Tab-separated table of N, CA, C and O in Angstrom:
chain	number	residue	atom	x	y	z
A	1	TYR	N	-1.604	41.566	10.309
A	1	TYR	CA	-1.843	40.586	9.261
A	1	TYR	C	-0.928	39.383	9.428
A	1	TYR	O	-1.373	38.259	9.290
A	2	ILE	N	0.331	39.626	9.691
A	2	ILE	CA	1.293	38.535	9.819
A	2	ILE	C	0.984	37.702	11.061
A	2	ILE	O	1.082	36.467	11.031
A	3	ASP	N	0.584	38.344	12.140
A	3	ASP	CA	0.247	37.600	13.357
A	3	ASP	C	-0.987	36.711	13.137
A	3	ASP	O	-1.033	35.582	13.636
A	4	ALA	N	-1.972	37.234	12.400
A	4	ALA	CA	-3.173	36.436	12.115
A	4	ALA	C	-2.836	35.254	11.210
A	4	ALA	O	-3.339	34.137	11.409
A	5	ALA	N	-1.982	35.482	10.215
A	5	ALA	CA	-1.577	34.397	9.320
A	5	ALA	C	-0.768	33.349	10.079
A	5	ALA	O	-0.944	32.143	9.876
A	6	ARG	N	0.106	33.820	10.976
A	6	ARG	CA	0.906	32.881	11.767
A	6	ARG	C	0.012	32.043	12.684
A	6	ARG	O	0.207	30.835	12.834
A	7	ALA	N	-0.983	32.673	13.279
A	7	ALA	CA	-1.906	31.951	14.152
A	7	ALA	C	-2.704	30.914	13.352
A	7	ALA	O	-2.938	29.798	13.827
A	8	ALA	N	-3.104	31.263	12.131
A	8	ALA	CA	-3.845	30.325	11.284
A	8	ALA	C	-2.974	29.139	10.888
A	8	ALA	O	-3.432	27.987	10.868
A	9	VAL	N	-1.707	29.401	10.585
A	9	VAL	CA	-0.789	28.320	10.223
A	9	VAL	C	-0.544	27.408	11.417
A	9	VAL	O	-0.538	26.178	11.296
A	10	LEU	N	-0.345	27.999	12.576
A	10	LEU	CA	-0.127	27.173	13.771
A	10	LEU	C	-1.363	26.373	14.139
A	10	LEU	O	-1.261	25.252	14.631
A	11	GLU	N	-2.536	26.945	13.893
A	11	GLU	CA	-3.781	26.229	14.175
A	11	GLU	C	-3.973	25.051	13.226
A	11	GLU	O	-4.430	23.987	13.624
A	12	GLN	N	-3.640	25.238	11.960
A	12	GLN	CA	-3.814	24.198	10.946
A	12	GLN	C	-2.526	23.438	10.664
A	12	GLN	O	-2.493	22.612	9.771
A	13	GLY	N	-1.503	23.703	11.411
A	13	GLY	CA	-0.188	23.136	11.142
A	13	GLY	C	-0.057	21.679	11.514
A	13	GLY	O	-1.043	20.943	11.614
A	14	PRO	N	1.179	21.259	11.734
A	14	PRO	CA	1.444	19.848	12.019
A	14	PRO	C	0.687	19.358	13.254
A	14	PRO	O	0.624	20.028	14.268
A	15	SER	N	0.120	18.177	13.120
A	15	SER	CA	-0.596	17.556	14.222
A	15	SER	C	-0.212	16.077	14.251
A	15	SER	O	0.471	15.575	13.361
A	16	TRP	N	-0.684	15.370	15.270
A	16	TRP	CA	-0.396	13.947	15.347
A	16	TRP	C	-1.092	13.185	14.230
A	16	TRP	O	-0.575	12.180	13.748
A	17	SER	N	-2.256	13.661	13.815
A	17	SER	CA	-2.946	12.999	12.707
A	17	SER	C	-2.154	13.146	11.415
A	17	SER	O	-2.081	12.209	10.614
A	18	LEU	N	-1.555	14.328	11.217
A	18	LEU	CA	-0.740	14.532	10.021
A	18	LEU	C	0.496	13.640	10.062
A	18	LEU	O	0.895	13.073	9.035
A	19	GLN	N	1.083	13.483	11.229
A	19	GLN	CA	2.240	12.588	11.355
A	19	GLN	C	1.829	11.139	11.061
A	19	GLN	O	2.580	10.389	10.433
A	20	GLY	N	0.648	10.758	11.500
A	20	GLY	CA	0.142	9.413	11.198
A	20	GLY	C	-0.106	9.219	9.718
A	20	GLY	O	0.146	8.142	9.169
A	21	ALA	N	-0.605	10.267	9.046
A	21	ALA	CA	-0.837	10.172	7.602
A	21	ALA	C	0.483	10.049	6.847
A	21	ALA	O	0.577	9.299	5.870
A	22	VAL	N	1.499	10.763	7.309
A	22	VAL	CA	2.824	10.633	6.697
A	22	VAL	C	3.361	9.220	6.921
A	22	VAL	O	3.964	8.618	6.023
A	23	LEU	N	3.113	8.660	8.091
A	23	LEU	CA	3.516	7.276	8.357
A	23	LEU	C	2.776	6.303	7.440
A	23	LEU	O	3.361	5.330	6.961
A	24	ALA	N	1.496	6.570	7.160
A	24	ALA	CA	0.738	5.710	6.237
A	24	ALA	C	1.331	5.767	4.833
A	24	ALA	O	1.392	4.740	4.141
A	25	VAL	N	1.768	6.943	4.407
A	25	VAL	CA	2.427	7.066	3.099
A	25	VAL	C	3.740	6.281	3.092
A	25	VAL	O	4.073	5.597	2.121
A	26	PHE	N	4.479	6.358	4.195
A	26	PHE	CA	5.728	5.602	4.303
A	26	PHE	C	5.469	4.099	4.262
A	26	PHE	O	6.206	3.347	3.607
A	27	ILE	N	4.436	3.646	4.942
A	27	ILE	CA	4.103	2.219	4.943
A	27	ILE	C	3.731	1.755	3.547
A	27	ILE	O	4.152	0.684	3.094
A	28	ARG	N	2.955	2.574	2.828
A	28	ARG	CA	2.598	2.227	1.447
A	28	ARG	C	3.854	2.145	0.578
A	28	ARG	O	3.984	1.237	-0.250
A	29	ALA	N	4.795	3.065	0.775
A	29	ALA	CA	6.044	3.034	0.012
A	29	ALA	C	6.872	1.799	0.359
A	29	ALA	O	7.510	1.206	-0.522
A	30	ALA	N	6.845	1.365	1.618
A	30	ALA	CA	7.572	0.160	2.016
A	30	ALA	C	6.964	-1.081	1.363
A	30	ALA	O	7.694	-1.988	0.944
A	31	ILE	N	5.645	-1.110	1.268
A	31	ILE	CA	4.988	-2.237	0.599
A	31	ILE	C	5.375	-2.274	-0.873
A	31	ILE	O	5.695	-3.328	-1.432
A	32	ILE	N	5.353	-1.122	-1.518
A	32	ILE	CA	5.699	-1.054	-2.939
A	32	ILE	C	7.158	-1.447	-3.157
A	32	ILE	O	7.490	-2.158	-4.115
A	33	ALA	N	8.045	-1.013	-2.260
A	33	ALA	CA	9.460	-1.369	-2.384
A	33	ALA	C	9.676	-2.871	-2.216
A	33	ALA	O	10.440	-3.491	-2.975
A	34	SER	N	9.006	-3.476	-1.247
A	34	SER	CA	9.163	-4.921	-1.063
A	34	SER	C	8.542	-5.696	-2.222
A	34	SER	O	9.051	-6.745	-2.621
A	35	LEU	N	7.456	-5.168	-2.787
A	35	LEU	CA	6.845	-5.784	-3.967
A	35	LEU	C	7.788	-5.710	-5.166
A	35	LEU	O	7.970	-6.696	-5.891
A	36	ALA	N	8.414	-4.555	-5.361
A	36	ALA	CA	9.377	-4.405	-6.459
A	36	ALA	C	10.587	-5.312	-6.257
A	36	ALA	O	11.112	-5.872	-7.224
A	37	LEU	N	10.990	-5.477	-5.007
A	37	LEU	CA	12.096	-6.393	-4.716
A	37	LEU	C	11.729	-7.823	-5.080
A	37	LEU	O	12.521	-8.543	-5.696
A	38	MET	N	10.516	-8.230	-4.748
A	38	MET	CA	10.079	-9.585	-5.076
A	38	MET	C	10.020	-9.796	-6.583
A	38	MET	O	10.472	-10.818	-7.096
A	39	ILE	N	9.467	-8.831	-7.289
A	39	ILE	CA	9.367	-8.968	-8.750
A	39	ILE	C	10.751	-8.988	-9.384
A	39	ILE	O	10.999	-9.727	-10.344
A	40	SER	N	11.683	-8.215	-8.845
A	40	SER	CA	13.017	-8.160	-9.433
A	40	SER	C	13.805	-9.449	-9.236
A	40	SER	O	14.789	-9.672	-9.941
A	41	THR	N	13.377	-10.305	-8.308
A	41	THR	CA	14.110	-11.556	-8.107
A	41	THR	C	13.879	-12.567	-9.228
A	41	THR	O	14.718	-13.432	-9.445
A	42	PHE	N	12.756	-12.471	-9.926
A	42	PHE	CA	12.533	-13.391	-11.043
A	42	PHE	C	12.510	-12.679	-12.388
A	42	PHE	O	12.382	-13.320	-13.415
A	43	SER	N	12.655	-11.381	-12.390
A	43	SER	CA	12.668	-10.617	-13.633
A	43	SER	C	14.102	-10.403	-14.104
A	43	SER	O	15.017	-10.265	-13.288
A	44	THR	N	14.267	-10.351	-15.404
A	44	THR	CA	15.596	-10.069	-15.955
A	44	THR	C	15.696	-8.645	-16.471
A	44	THR	O	16.765	-8.219	-16.872
A	45	SER	N	14.603	-7.922	-16.451
A	45	SER	CA	14.585	-6.575	-17.003
A	45	SER	C	14.100	-5.580	-15.950
A	45	SER	O	13.113	-5.823	-15.250
A	46	THR	N	14.779	-4.467	-15.871
A	46	THR	CA	14.364	-3.401	-14.961
A	46	THR	C	13.050	-2.788	-15.422
A	46	THR	O	12.199	-2.448	-14.599
A	47	LEU	N	12.881	-2.673	-16.726
A	47	LEU	CA	11.649	-2.117	-17.268
A	47	LEU	C	10.444	-2.993	-16.915
A	47	LEU	O	9.389	-2.485	-16.528
A	48	PHE	N	10.603	-4.307	-17.012
A	48	PHE	CA	9.531	-5.230	-16.653
A	48	PHE	C	9.168	-5.082	-15.178
A	48	PHE	O	7.994	-5.024	-14.820
A	49	THR	N	10.179	-5.008	-14.322
A	49	THR	CA	9.938	-4.844	-12.887
A	49	THR	C	9.183	-3.561	-12.609
A	49	THR	O	8.218	-3.549	-11.827
A	50	THR	N	9.576	-2.487	-13.238
A	50	THR	CA	8.936	-1.192	-13.026
A	50	THR	C	7.487	-1.202	-13.498
A	50	THR	O	6.590	-0.746	-12.783
A	51	ILE	N	7.257	-1.744	-14.680
A	51	ILE	CA	5.904	-1.746	-15.245
A	51	ILE	C	4.968	-2.643	-14.435
A	51	ILE	O	3.839	-2.254	-14.125
A	52	VAL	N	5.427	-3.828	-14.061
A	52	VAL	CA	4.581	-4.737	-13.295
A	52	VAL	C	4.285	-4.160	-11.906
A	52	VAL	O	3.150	-4.231	-11.423
A	53	THR	N	5.280	-3.565	-11.274
A	53	THR	CA	5.050	-2.938	-9.969
A	53	THR	C	4.057	-1.794	-10.093
A	53	THR	O	3.161	-1.642	-9.245
A	54	LEU	N	4.173	-1.002	-11.125
A	54	LEU	CA	3.235	0.097	-11.345
A	54	LEU	C	1.824	-0.422	-11.609
A	54	LEU	O	0.841	0.129	-11.091
A	55	LEU	N	1.708	-1.487	-12.378
A	55	LEU	CA	0.394	-2.090	-12.632
A	55	LEU	C	-0.239	-2.629	-11.348
A	55	LEU	O	-1.433	-2.445	-11.109
A	56	ILE	N	0.553	-3.285	-10.532
A	56	ILE	CA	0.026	-3.800	-9.266
A	56	ILE	C	-0.372	-2.657	-8.345
A	56	ILE	O	-1.361	-2.739	-7.614
A	57	TYR	N	0.370	-1.564	-8.388
A	57	TYR	CA	0.019	-0.379	-7.606
A	57	TYR	C	-1.353	0.154	-8.031
A	57	TYR	O	-2.204	0.442	-7.190
A	58	PHE	N	-1.588	0.255	-9.332
A	58	PHE	CA	-2.890	0.726	-9.812
A	58	PHE	C	-3.996	-0.285	-9.532
A	58	PHE	O	-5.121	0.092	-9.194
A	59	ILE	N	-3.695	-1.568	-9.658
A	59	ILE	CA	-4.686	-2.596	-9.320
A	59	ILE	C	-5.056	-2.487	-7.845
A	59	ILE	O	-6.227	-2.612	-7.477
A	60	GLY	N	-4.079	-2.238	-7.005
A	60	GLY	CA	-4.338	-2.085	-5.579
A	60	GLY	C	-5.218	-0.894	-5.249
A	60	GLY	O	-5.979	-0.915	-4.285
A	61	HIS	N	-5.133	0.163	-6.065
A	61	HIS	CA	-5.982	1.332	-5.831
A	61	HIS	C	-7.428	1.097	-6.261
A	61	HIS	O	-8.341	1.673	-5.684
A	62	PHE	N	-7.632	0.263	-7.267
A	62	PHE	CA	-8.989	0.017	-7.763
A	62	PHE	C	-9.508	-1.354	-7.339
A	62	PHE	O	-10.541	-1.800	-7.831
A	63	GLN	N	-8.809	-2.007	-6.443
A	63	GLN	CA	-9.159	-3.363	-6.041
A	63	GLN	C	-10.524	-3.424	-5.367
A	63	GLN	O	-11.312	-4.322	-5.653
A	64	GLU	N	-10.818	-2.506	-4.491
A	64	GLU	CA	-12.082	-2.550	-3.756
A	64	GLU	C	-13.282	-2.463	-4.696
A	64	GLU	O	-14.253	-3.205	-4.549
A	65	ASP	N	-13.208	-1.577	-5.677
A	65	ASP	CA	-14.298	-1.454	-6.650
A	65	ASP	C	-14.441	-2.720	-7.493
A	65	ASP	O	-15.553	-3.184	-7.758
A	66	ALA	N	-13.310	-3.272	-7.922
A	66	ALA	CA	-13.348	-4.482	-8.745
A	66	ALA	C	-13.880	-5.672	-7.957
A	66	ALA	O	-14.669	-6.468	-8.473
A	67	VAL	N	-13.476	-5.785	-6.706
A	67	VAL	CA	-13.955	-6.900	-5.878
A	67	VAL	C	-15.455	-6.787	-5.658
A	67	VAL	O	-16.186	-7.779	-5.770
A	68	ASN	N	-15.937	-5.589	-5.368
A	68	ASN	CA	-17.375	-5.401	-5.167
A	68	ASN	C	-18.175	-5.736	-6.424
A	68	ASN	O	-19.213	-6.386	-6.357
A	69	ALA	N	-17.691	-5.307	-7.578
A	69	ALA	CA	-18.394	-5.591	-8.825
A	69	ALA	C	-18.347	-7.073	-9.167
A	69	ALA	O	-19.331	-7.637	-9.644
A	70	PHE	N	-17.211	-7.709	-8.921
A	70	PHE	CA	-17.061	-9.112	-9.286
A	70	PHE	C	-17.817	-10.030	-8.341
A	70	PHE	O	-18.392	-11.030	-8.763
A	71	VAL	N	-17.836	-9.704	-7.058
A	71	VAL	CA	-18.518	-10.549	-6.082
A	71	VAL	C	-20.030	-10.509	-6.301
A	71	VAL	O	-20.719	-11.522	-6.170
A	72	ASN	N	-20.562	-9.354	-6.665
A	72	ASN	CA	-22.006	-9.232	-6.878
A	72	ASN	C	-22.478	-9.993	-8.114
A	72	ASN	O	-23.627	-10.416	-8.169
A	73	ALA	N	-21.605	-10.166	-9.113
A	73	ALA	CA	-22.013	-10.814	-10.361
A	73	ALA	C	-21.296	-12.139	-10.579
A	73	ALA	O	-21.129	-12.575	-11.704
A	74	SER	N	-20.875	-12.796	-9.520
A	74	SER	CA	-20.032	-13.964	-9.698
A	74	SER	C	-20.602	-15.186	-8.988
A	74	SER	O	-21.499	-15.109	-8.171
A	75	THR	N	-20.008	-16.326	-9.328
A	75	THR	CA	-20.372	-17.594	-8.691
A	75	THR	C	-19.483	-17.821	-7.465
A	75	THR	O	-18.643	-17.007	-7.132
A	76	THR	N	-19.646	-18.967	-6.838
A	76	THR	CA	-18.855	-19.282	-5.652
A	76	THR	C	-17.375	-19.409	-5.990
A	76	THR	O	-16.524	-18.935	-5.237
A	77	GLY	N	-17.063	-20.027	-7.107
A	77	GLY	CA	-15.664	-20.153	-7.528
A	77	GLY	C	-15.025	-18.808	-7.796
A	77	GLY	O	-13.863	-18.583	-7.467
A	78	GLY	N	-15.791	-17.914	-8.393
A	78	GLY	CA	-15.291	-16.570	-8.641
A	78	GLY	C	-15.052	-15.797	-7.361
A	78	GLY	O	-14.118	-15.004	-7.267
A	79	LYS	N	-15.882	-16.041	-6.364
A	79	LYS	CA	-15.693	-15.377	-5.077
A	79	LYS	C	-14.427	-15.867	-4.390
A	79	LYS	O	-13.727	-15.088	-3.745
A	80	ILE	N	-14.117	-17.145	-4.552
A	80	ILE	CA	-12.889	-17.686	-3.960
A	80	ILE	C	-11.665	-17.078	-4.638
A	80	ILE	O	-10.715	-16.668	-3.976
A	81	VAL	N	-11.691	-17.009	-5.965
A	81	VAL	CA	-10.578	-16.406	-6.710
A	81	VAL	C	-10.430	-14.933	-6.332
A	81	VAL	O	-9.308	-14.450	-6.115
A	82	THR	N	-11.541	-14.225	-6.234
A	82	THR	CA	-11.503	-12.822	-5.851
A	82	THR	C	-10.930	-12.648	-4.457
A	82	THR	O	-10.141	-11.739	-4.197
A	83	GLY	N	-11.306	-13.530	-3.540
A	83	GLY	CA	-10.772	-13.470	-2.183
A	83	GLY	C	-9.278	-13.716	-2.132
A	83	GLY	O	-8.556	-13.044	-1.400
A	84	LEU	N	-8.809	-14.672	-2.944
A	84	LEU	CA	-7.374	-14.953	-2.985
A	84	LEU	C	-6.588	-13.791	-3.583
A	84	LEU	O	-5.518	-13.445	-3.087
A	85	VAL	N	-7.123	-13.203	-4.637
A	85	VAL	CA	-6.452	-12.058	-5.256
A	85	VAL	C	-6.400	-10.884	-4.291
A	85	VAL	O	-5.381	-10.204	-4.163
A	86	SER	N	-7.503	-10.652	-3.582
A	86	SER	CA	-7.510	-9.533	-2.638
A	86	SER	C	-6.640	-9.814	-1.417
A	86	SER	O	-6.232	-8.884	-0.728
A	87	LEU	N	-6.329	-11.077	-1.147
A	87	LEU	CA	-5.417	-11.398	-0.060
A	87	LEU	C	-3.965	-11.189	-0.481
A	87	LEU	O	-3.162	-10.691	0.299
A	88	VAL	N	-3.641	-11.543	-1.721
A	88	VAL	CA	-2.262	-11.440	-2.198
A	88	VAL	C	-1.893	-10.004	-2.554
A	88	VAL	O	-0.775	-9.555	-2.280
A	89	LEU	N	-2.817	-9.260	-3.153
A	89	LEU	CA	-2.547	-7.873	-3.543
A	89	LEU	C	-3.138	-6.923	-2.510
A	89	LEU	O	-4.310	-7.031	-2.173
A	90	PRO	N	-2.352	-5.979	-2.031
A	90	PRO	CA	-2.860	-5.066	-1.000
A	90	PRO	C	-3.843	-4.058	-1.560
A	90	PRO	O	-3.784	-3.682	-2.729
A	91	ASN	N	-4.760	-3.615	-0.714
A	91	ASN	CA	-5.701	-2.567	-1.070
A	91	ASN	C	-5.051	-1.236	-0.695
A	91	ASN	O	-5.091	-0.818	0.460
A	92	PHE	N	-4.431	-0.584	-1.664
A	92	PHE	CA	-3.714	0.664	-1.398
A	92	PHE	C	-4.651	1.818	-1.081
A	92	PHE	O	-4.213	2.849	-0.583
A	93	GLN	N	-5.919	1.666	-1.360
A	93	GLN	CA	-6.881	2.724	-1.066
A	93	GLN	C	-6.993	2.942	0.450
A	93	GLN	O	-7.316	4.034	0.890
A	94	LEU	N	-6.714	1.920	1.236
A	94	LEU	CA	-6.764	2.048	2.690
A	94	LEU	C	-5.712	3.019	3.219
A	94	LEU	O	-5.887	3.616	4.274
A	95	PHE	N	-4.617	3.173	2.485
A	95	PHE	CA	-3.523	4.022	2.924
A	95	PHE	C	-3.690	5.481	2.498
A	95	PHE	O	-2.829	6.303	2.784
A	96	ASN	N	-4.764	5.827	1.807
A	96	ASN	CA	-5.026	7.199	1.383
A	96	ASN	C	-5.769	7.969	2.467
A	96	ASN	O	-6.909	8.356	2.302
A	97	VAL	N	-5.113	8.184	3.580
A	97	VAL	CA	-5.732	8.903	4.690
A	97	VAL	C	-5.287	10.358	4.745
A	97	VAL	O	-5.848	11.152	5.488
A	98	ILE	N	-4.305	10.713	3.948
A	98	ILE	CA	-3.737	12.050	4.064
A	98	ILE	C	-4.717	13.132	3.622
A	98	ILE	O	-4.745	14.217	4.199
A	99	ASP	N	-5.554	12.847	2.627
A	99	ASP	CA	-6.542	13.841	2.194
A	99	ASP	C	-7.538	14.156	3.301
A	99	ASP	O	-7.881	15.312	3.532
A	100	ALA	N	-8.002	13.135	3.978
A	100	ALA	CA	-8.948	13.340	5.074
A	100	ALA	C	-8.293	14.085	6.228
A	100	ALA	O	-8.923	14.951	6.854
A	101	VAL	N	-7.036	13.797	6.498
A	101	VAL	CA	-6.339	14.472	7.595
A	101	VAL	C	-6.116	15.938	7.261
A	101	VAL	O	-6.273	16.813	8.123
A	102	ILE	N	-5.795	16.223	6.014
A	102	ILE	CA	-5.604	17.622	5.608
A	102	ILE	C	-6.901	18.392	5.718
A	102	ILE	O	-6.908	19.578	6.067
A	103	GLU	N	-8.031	17.723	5.469
A	103	GLU	CA	-9.336	18.379	5.600
A	103	GLU	C	-9.744	18.578	7.056
A	103	GLU	O	-10.731	19.235	7.336
A	104	GLY	N	-9.005	17.995	7.999
A	104	GLY	CA	-9.283	18.211	9.405
A	104	GLY	C	-9.789	17.006	10.159
A	104	GLY	O	-10.050	17.089	11.355
A	105	THR	N	-9.934	15.873	9.501
A	105	THR	CA	-10.392	14.664	10.175
A	105	THR	C	-9.272	14.127	11.060
A	105	THR	O	-8.117	14.085	10.655
A	106	VAL	N	-9.617	13.721	12.250
A	106	VAL	CA	-8.637	13.159	13.171
A	106	VAL	C	-8.452	11.681	12.839
A	106	VAL	O	-9.420	10.937	12.697
A	107	LEU	N	-7.206	11.274	12.701
A	107	LEU	CA	-6.870	9.878	12.412
A	107	LEU	C	-6.783	9.121	13.727
A	107	LEU	O	-5.890	9.384	14.535
A	108	PRO	N	-7.703	8.179	13.960
A	108	PRO	CA	-7.651	7.423	15.216
A	108	PRO	C	-6.402	6.552	15.295
A	108	PRO	O	-5.919	6.039	14.278
A	109	LEU	N	-5.903	6.392	16.488
A	109	LEU	CA	-4.712	5.574	16.695
A	109	LEU	C	-4.971	4.116	16.303
A	109	LEU	O	-4.085	3.448	15.768
A	110	ALA	N	-6.181	3.630	16.531
A	110	ALA	CA	-6.518	2.247	16.165
A	110	ALA	C	-6.407	2.048	14.651
A	110	ALA	O	-5.933	0.999	14.199
A	111	SER	N	-6.833	3.027	13.867
A	111	SER	CA	-6.712	2.922	12.405
A	111	SER	C	-5.261	2.907	11.977
A	111	SER	O	-4.878	2.161	11.072
A	112	LEU	N	-4.451	3.727	12.629
A	112	LEU	CA	-3.033	3.773	12.293
A	112	LEU	C	-2.345	2.459	12.652
A	112	LEU	O	-1.523	1.958	11.883
A	113	VAL	N	-2.703	1.879	13.776
A	113	VAL	CA	-2.131	0.586	14.173
A	113	VAL	C	-2.570	-0.504	13.196
A	113	VAL	O	-1.774	-1.367	12.813
A	114	LYS	N	-3.829	-0.452	12.755
A	114	LYS	CA	-4.329	-1.426	11.787
A	114	LYS	C	-3.581	-1.291	10.455
A	114	LYS	O	-3.193	-2.302	9.850
A	115	LEU	N	-3.346	-0.055	10.007
A	115	LEU	CA	-2.595	0.163	8.769
A	115	LEU	C	-1.155	-0.312	8.911
A	115	LEU	O	-0.594	-0.901	7.983
A	116	ALA	N	-0.556	-0.060	10.069
A	116	ALA	CA	0.822	-0.493	10.296
A	116	ALA	C	0.906	-2.021	10.294
A	116	ALA	O	1.842	-2.599	9.722
A	117	GLY	N	-0.064	-2.678	10.913
A	117	GLY	CA	-0.071	-4.142	10.909
A	117	GLY	C	-0.262	-4.715	9.520
A	117	GLY	O	0.407	-5.675	9.126
A	118	LEU	N	-1.167	-4.117	8.757
A	118	LEU	CA	-1.399	-4.559	7.383
A	118	LEU	C	-0.160	-4.329	6.520
A	118	LEU	O	0.234	-5.192	5.732
A	119	GLY	N	0.454	-3.177	6.689
A	119	GLY	CA	1.669	-2.881	5.947
A	119	GLY	C	2.807	-3.812	6.302
A	119	GLY	O	3.552	-4.275	5.429
A	120	LEU	N	2.934	-4.110	7.582
A	120	LEU	CA	3.967	-5.039	8.014
A	120	LEU	C	3.719	-6.433	7.448
A	120	LEU	O	4.655	-7.113	7.008
A	121	PHE	N	2.462	-6.852	7.426
A	121	PHE	CA	2.123	-8.163	6.855
A	121	PHE	C	2.559	-8.244	5.399
A	121	PHE	O	3.240	-9.194	5.001
A	122	TYR	N	2.174	-7.251	4.588
A	122	TYR	CA	2.510	-7.317	3.163
A	122	TYR	C	4.003	-7.142	2.919
A	122	TYR	O	4.575	-7.810	2.049
A	123	ALA	N	4.655	-6.268	3.661
A	123	ALA	CA	6.095	-6.074	3.474
A	123	ALA	C	6.858	-7.349	3.823
A	123	ALA	O	7.772	-7.757	3.095
A	124	VAL	N	6.480	-7.994	4.917
A	124	VAL	CA	7.148	-9.239	5.308
A	124	VAL	C	6.814	-10.356	4.318
A	124	VAL	O	7.687	-11.140	3.937
A	125	LEU	N	5.556	-10.425	3.880
A	125	LEU	CA	5.156	-11.443	2.909
A	125	LEU	C	5.959	-11.325	1.619
A	125	LEU	O	6.539	-12.323	1.147
A	126	TYR	N	6.025	-10.126	1.064
A	126	TYR	CA	6.750	-9.944	-0.201
A	126	TYR	C	8.251	-10.136	-0.017
A	126	TYR	O	8.929	-10.672	-0.898
A	127	THR	N	8.795	-9.723	1.125
A	127	THR	CA	10.223	-9.901	1.366
A	127	THR	C	10.564	-11.378	1.541
A	127	THR	O	11.580	-11.855	1.017
A	128	LEU	N	9.727	-12.111	2.255
A	128	LEU	CA	9.966	-13.548	2.404
A	128	LEU	C	9.835	-14.278	1.068
A	128	LEU	O	10.627	-15.182	0.767
A	129	CYS	N	8.840	-13.886	0.273
A	129	CYS	CA	8.699	-14.494	-1.061
A	129	CYS	C	9.928	-14.213	-1.912
A	129	CYS	O	10.424	-15.111	-2.607
A	130	SER	N	10.438	-12.987	-1.853
A	130	SER	CA	11.636	-12.669	-2.634
A	130	SER	C	12.841	-13.443	-2.125
A	130	SER	O	13.689	-13.863	-2.901
A	131	TRP	N	12.896	-13.671	-0.825
A	131	TRP	CA	13.992	-14.448	-0.257
A	131	TRP	C	13.943	-15.890	-0.759
A	131	TRP	O	14.954	-16.461	-1.158
A	132	PHE	N	12.749	-16.497	-0.751
A	132	PHE	CA	12.622	-17.872	-1.228
A	132	PHE	C	12.873	-17.974	-2.730
A	132	PHE	O	13.481	-18.940	-3.189
A	133	ILE	N	12.413	-17.019	-3.488
A	133	ILE	CA	12.663	-17.040	-4.935
A	133	ILE	C	14.152	-16.880	-5.217
A	133	ILE	O	14.718	-17.575	-6.060
A	134	PHE	N	14.797	-15.975	-4.496
A	134	PHE	CA	16.215	-15.708	-4.738
A	134	PHE	C	17.090	-16.858	-4.264
A	134	PHE	O	18.151	-17.092	-4.829
A	135	SER	N	16.643	-17.593	-3.251
A	135	SER	CA	17.466	-18.703	-2.749
A	135	SER	C	17.537	-19.855	-3.745
A	135	SER	O	18.475	-20.650	-3.697
A	136	ASP	N	16.573	-19.938	-4.676
A	136	ASP	CA	16.596	-20.990	-5.693
A	136	ASP	C	17.432	-20.617	-6.915
A	136	ASP	O	17.623	-21.446	-7.803
A	137	LYS	N	17.934	-19.408	-6.974
A	137	LYS	CA	18.735	-18.987	-8.119
A	137	LYS	C	20.121	-19.634	-8.047
A	137	LYS	O	20.675	-19.818	-6.982
A	138	GLU	N	20.625	-19.956	-9.210
A	138	GLU	CA	21.975	-20.510	-9.304
A	138	GLU	C	22.863	-19.484	-9.969
A	138	GLU	O	22.489	-18.833	-10.931
A	139	PHE	N	24.062	-19.381	-9.440
A	139	PHE	CA	25.005	-18.403	-9.997
A	139	PHE	C	26.154	-19.080	-10.675
A	139	PHE	O	26.633	-20.075	-10.436
């Protein structure tokens, strides 16, 4: 019994796809941390920073659905606004690959590279914005 259980665990155990999914979770956390850093540069309250970061996190998870609904029922101006919002706020749903990997789906290296590039873009964008906002502060 123990040998069969051990073989099943080794068969379903750590794989490169699982390591990639863990990296996707780390990238999402880096984006959220850089976003919180940016918000904290103009906020005076820790509670405000936490709540706004949490709201943006939830908006990022439902962004794809909202964009699809808004684009289908909107004018040209609304599509431009929707495009700008979707450019500034990351789509966190893209980083939810861990469920598929746990179910046995193989995570392609190209998808992982695309997620890493997207994560790097948003982390650098938010960090640079926080740097520019903080440089205007007077002490």
